């Protein structure tokens, strides 16, 4: 087995870079944060034409029938360029979550980019005001969505939502539930309420309450969402590193570019190493999901932790090296710093994923 991207996946990544690199994504993200969805929706449609929206939707429904590895490639580039919108919910989660349900009729329009979906893991849904349909999970035990607006993270950069605590190792067995599944979880239509503030202005969160029940939740759909979030974090970390490297080549001090100073080189090297260690874990998680390996859930959690740690280190280092300008909202670097801060706690906090890894290792799975 060849562990690495295929030539087709490299070409797909290059095509995404070409499209997003010429699309003024930062302008669309700022407009999205201000409530103007027009630039972001135009970008959404262009990406749909490239096949991004239908990656996990079967070909007979107008999708690409692609793999989780293809999904990771796409979301790394979406994270690198900072595309706004509920991409994880619509592209990574909804196809598996809605398959075989009465709401599966939306999948062809989801593939074409005509429909946008949001899924609330706890009490809030992302960009529900622009979505055709919003769903909520009920009685879900496991990973949670956090608005990450609390205190700065410690160590790994995690935060807790205080909404749905993770079941401690062993609790699922005492309840007679298979490890790493979601007990008694149901998919429901959501009733959308008021907008709430997020640490990342481009992530517009809305209160939701579960409505009528649709179907049981497929846990694999949630792991695909976590994988996509991990890939987005990896891409955002790479962007922060690239922008910081470019900056240290231009910024001078004592008549020399600051990138020539050994202390700065060491900071950036640490980020490079962290990102390079996270990338194979993200790819491995995708491969394990594709092959339905018994350790797939653990691999997804490992990828989320590693990608979150690496991206958070990239954001802290980028801010430190840029200095005061890095704090300003007008400077584009802040778009990725705030996105990383939000995504680290989304689709499961580091503490929750570490607990899931521990539980899997203890049980020998």
GROMACS .gro file of C-alpha atoms in nm, residues 89-271:
model
  183
   89UNK     CA    1  -2.140   2.046   0.788
   90UNK     CA    2  -2.247   2.056   0.422
   91UNK     CA    3  -1.969   1.866   0.250
   92UNK     CA    4  -1.825   1.628   0.510
   93UNK     CA    5  -2.116   1.549   0.744
   94UNK     CA    6  -2.448   1.592   0.564
   95UNK     CA    7  -2.401   1.327   0.288
   96UNK     CA    8  -2.351   1.041   0.536
   97UNK     CA    9  -2.585   1.186   0.797
   98UNK     CA   10  -2.879   1.222   0.557
   99UNK     CA   11  -2.822   0.909   0.346
  100UNK     CA   12  -3.117   0.675   0.375
  101UNK     CA   13  -3.333   0.932   0.555
  102UNK     CA   14  -3.645   1.110   0.425
  103UNK     CA   15  -3.429   1.423   0.382
  104UNK     CA   16  -3.189   1.252   0.140
  105UNK     CA   17  -3.373   1.429  -0.143
  106UNK     CA   18  -3.159   1.737  -0.076
  107UNK     CA   19  -2.833   1.561  -0.167
  108UNK     CA   20  -2.841   1.631  -0.545
  109UNK     CA   21  -2.888   2.002  -0.479
  110UNK     CA   22  -2.621   1.987  -0.212
  111UNK     CA   23  -2.381   1.842  -0.469
  112UNK     CA   24  -2.457   2.120  -0.718
  113UNK     CA   25  -2.409   2.392  -0.458
  114UNK     CA   26  -2.774   2.499  -0.465
  115UNK     CA   27  -2.837   2.387  -0.106
  116UNK     CA   28  -2.631   2.453   0.206
  117UNK     CA   29  -2.670   2.250   0.525
  118UNK     CA   30  -2.580   2.317   0.887
  119UNK     CA   31  -2.563   2.061   1.168
  120UNK     CA   32  -2.565   2.157   1.536
  121UNK     CA   33  -2.364   1.920   1.753
  122UNK     CA   34  -2.477   2.086   2.073
  123UNK     CA   35  -2.686   2.398   2.114
  124UNK     CA   36  -2.556   2.607   1.825
  125UNK     CA   37  -2.541   2.575   1.448
  126UNK     CA   38  -2.296   2.744   1.215
  127UNK     CA   39  -2.432   2.995   0.961
  128UNK     CA   40  -2.789   2.877   1.002
  129UNK     CA   41  -2.916   3.202   0.850
  130UNK     CA   42  -2.774   3.114   0.509
  131UNK     CA   43  -2.862   2.742   0.514
  132UNK     CA   44  -3.162   2.586   0.347
  133UNK     CA   45  -3.184   2.324   0.621
  134UNK     CA   46  -3.044   2.308   0.973
  135UNK     CA   47  -3.028   1.992   1.180
  136UNK     CA   48  -2.965   1.922   1.548
  137UNK     CA   49  -2.848   1.614   1.733
  138UNK     CA   50  -3.043   1.508   2.036
  139UNK     CA   51  -2.929   1.312   2.344
  140UNK     CA   52  -2.586   1.297   2.192
  141UNK     CA   53  -2.301   1.177   2.413
  142UNK     CA   54  -1.953   1.246   2.284
  143UNK     CA   55  -1.790   1.525   2.093
  144UNK     CA   56  -1.926   1.876   2.125
  145UNK     CA   57  -1.924   2.198   1.929
  146UNK     CA   58  -1.779   2.486   2.125
  147UNK     CA   59  -1.803   2.853   2.050
  148UNK     CA   60  -1.453   2.881   2.199
  149UNK     CA   61  -1.508   3.229   2.328
  150UNK     CA   62  -1.373   3.151   2.674
  151UNK     CA   63  -1.028   3.184   2.824
  152UNK     CA   64  -0.711   3.109   2.626
  153UNK     CA   65  -0.634   2.740   2.606
  154UNK     CA   66  -0.378   2.566   2.818
  155UNK     CA   67  -0.123   2.339   2.657
  156UNK     CA   68  -0.307   2.197   2.359
  157UNK     CA   69  -0.527   2.499   2.307
  158UNK     CA   70  -0.853   2.327   2.391
  159UNK     CA   71  -1.170   2.468   2.536
  160UNK     CA   72  -1.481   2.317   2.684
  161UNK     CA   73  -1.834   2.399   2.590
  162UNK     CA   74  -1.999   2.282   2.910
  163UNK     CA   75  -2.295   2.151   2.709
  164UNK     CA   76  -2.245   1.780   2.649
  165UNK     CA   77  -1.959   1.637   2.856
  166UNK     CA   78  -1.769   1.341   2.722
  167UNK     CA   79  -1.859   1.007   2.875
  168UNK     CA   80  -1.569   0.889   3.088
  169UNK     CA   81  -1.382   0.570   2.980
  170UNK     CA   82  -1.584   0.267   3.077
  171UNK     CA   83  -1.920   0.444   3.102
  172UNK     CA   84  -2.030   0.322   2.761
  173UNK     CA   85  -1.946  -0.036   2.850
  174UNK     CA   86  -2.143  -0.016   3.175
  175UNK     CA   87  -2.432   0.115   2.969
  176UNK     CA   88  -2.396  -0.177   2.730
  177UNK     CA   89  -2.294   0.043   2.438
  178UNK     CA   90  -2.017  -0.035   2.189
  179UNK     CA   91  -1.705   0.176   2.227
  180UNK     CA   92  -1.677   0.498   2.022
  181UNK     CA   93  -2.036   0.497   1.908
  182UNK     CA   94  -2.300   0.757   1.986
  183UNK     CA   95  -2.567   0.607   2.214
  184UNK     CA   96  -2.928   0.712   2.169
  185UNK     CA   97  -2.835   0.987   1.928
  186UNK     CA   98  -3.097   1.107   1.685
  187UNK     CA   99  -3.096   1.351   1.396
  188UNK     CA  100  -3.364   1.618   1.421
  189UNK     CA  101  -3.481   1.919   1.230
  190UNK     CA  102  -3.366   2.229   1.415
  191UNK     CA  103  -3.556   2.539   1.521
  192UNK     CA  104  -3.318   2.831   1.475
  193UNK     CA  105  -3.299   3.105   1.737
  194UNK     CA  106  -3.080   3.405   1.810
  195UNK     CA  107  -2.729   3.465   1.680
  196UNK     CA  108  -2.442   3.430   1.927
  197UNK     CA  109  -2.091   3.567   1.913
  198UNK     CA  110  -1.793   3.348   1.825
  199UNK     CA  111  -1.426   3.421   1.875
  200UNK     CA  112  -1.404   3.398   1.495
  201UNK     CA  113  -1.636   3.657   1.336
  202UNK     CA  114  -1.658   3.449   1.016
  203UNK     CA  115  -1.814   3.164   1.218
  204UNK     CA  116  -2.166   3.297   1.278
  205UNK     CA  117  -2.333   3.078   1.540
  206UNK     CA  118  -2.707   3.048   1.604
  207UNK     CA  119  -2.895   2.896   1.894
  208UNK     CA  120  -3.098   2.593   1.795
  209UNK     CA  121  -3.344   2.360   1.961
  210UNK     CA  122  -3.424   2.011   1.828
  211UNK     CA  123  -3.752   1.972   1.643
  212UNK     CA  124  -3.904   1.658   1.497
  213UNK     CA  125  -3.688   1.347   1.482
  214UNK     CA  126  -3.566   1.219   1.146
  215UNK     CA  127  -3.336   0.921   1.201
  216UNK     CA  128  -3.060   0.770   1.409
  217UNK     CA  129  -2.714   0.923   1.379
  218UNK     CA  130  -2.441   0.743   1.187
  219UNK     CA  131  -2.125   0.798   1.397
  220UNK     CA  132  -1.909   0.780   1.085
  221UNK     CA  133  -2.065   1.106   0.966
  222UNK     CA  134  -1.935   1.277   1.279
  223UNK     CA  135  -1.589   1.129   1.235
  224UNK     CA  136  -1.587   1.263   0.880
  225UNK     CA  137  -1.669   1.605   1.021
  226UNK     CA  138  -1.384   1.576   1.269
  227UNK     CA  139  -1.149   1.468   0.990
  228UNK     CA  140  -1.249   1.768   0.780
  229UNK     CA  141  -1.195   1.999   1.078
  230UNK     CA  142  -0.849   1.847   1.130
  231UNK     CA  143  -0.759   1.903   0.766
  232UNK     CA  144  -0.884   2.262   0.786
  233UNK     CA  145  -0.668   2.322   1.092
  234UNK     CA  146  -0.368   2.177   0.910
  235UNK     CA  147  -0.428   2.405   0.612
  236UNK     CA  148  -0.474   2.711   0.832
  237UNK     CA  149  -0.150   2.628   1.015
  238UNK     CA  150   0.036   2.600   0.685
  239UNK     CA  151  -0.102   2.938   0.577
  240UNK     CA  152   0.005   3.101   0.904
  241UNK     CA  153   0.354   2.957   0.864
  242UNK     CA  154   0.384   3.069   0.501
  243UNK     CA  155   0.267   3.422   0.581
  244UNK     CA  156   0.500   3.445   0.879
  245UNK     CA  157   0.800   3.323   0.679
  246UNK     CA  158   0.723   3.584   0.412
  247UNK     CA  159   0.699   3.852   0.681
  248UNK     CA  160   1.033   3.772   0.848
  249UNK     CA  161   1.205   3.807   0.512
  250UNK     CA  162   1.075   4.163   0.478
  251UNK     CA  163   1.075   4.295   0.835
  252UNK     CA  164   1.413   4.438   0.930
  253UNK     CA  165   1.571   4.508   1.266
  254UNK     CA  166   1.922   4.639   1.327
  255UNK     CA  167   1.959   4.657   0.950
  256UNK     CA  168   1.888   4.286   0.895
  257UNK     CA  169   1.575   4.083   0.810
  258UNK     CA  170   1.449   3.932   1.136
  259UNK     CA  171   1.435   3.595   0.964
  260UNK     CA  172   1.814   3.584   0.988
  261UNK     CA  173   1.803   3.576   1.367
  262UNK     CA  174   1.850   3.229   1.511
  263UNK     CA  175   1.574   3.268   1.770
  264UNK     CA  176   1.318   3.340   1.497
  265UNK     CA  177   1.443   3.048   1.288
  266UNK     CA  178   1.396   2.814   1.583
  267UNK     CA  179   1.039   2.932   1.641
  268UNK     CA  180   0.945   2.874   1.279
  269UNK     CA  181   1.125   2.540   1.267
  270UNK     CA  182   0.918   2.418   1.562
  271UNK     CA  183   0.601   2.507   1.372
   0.00000   0.00000   0.00000
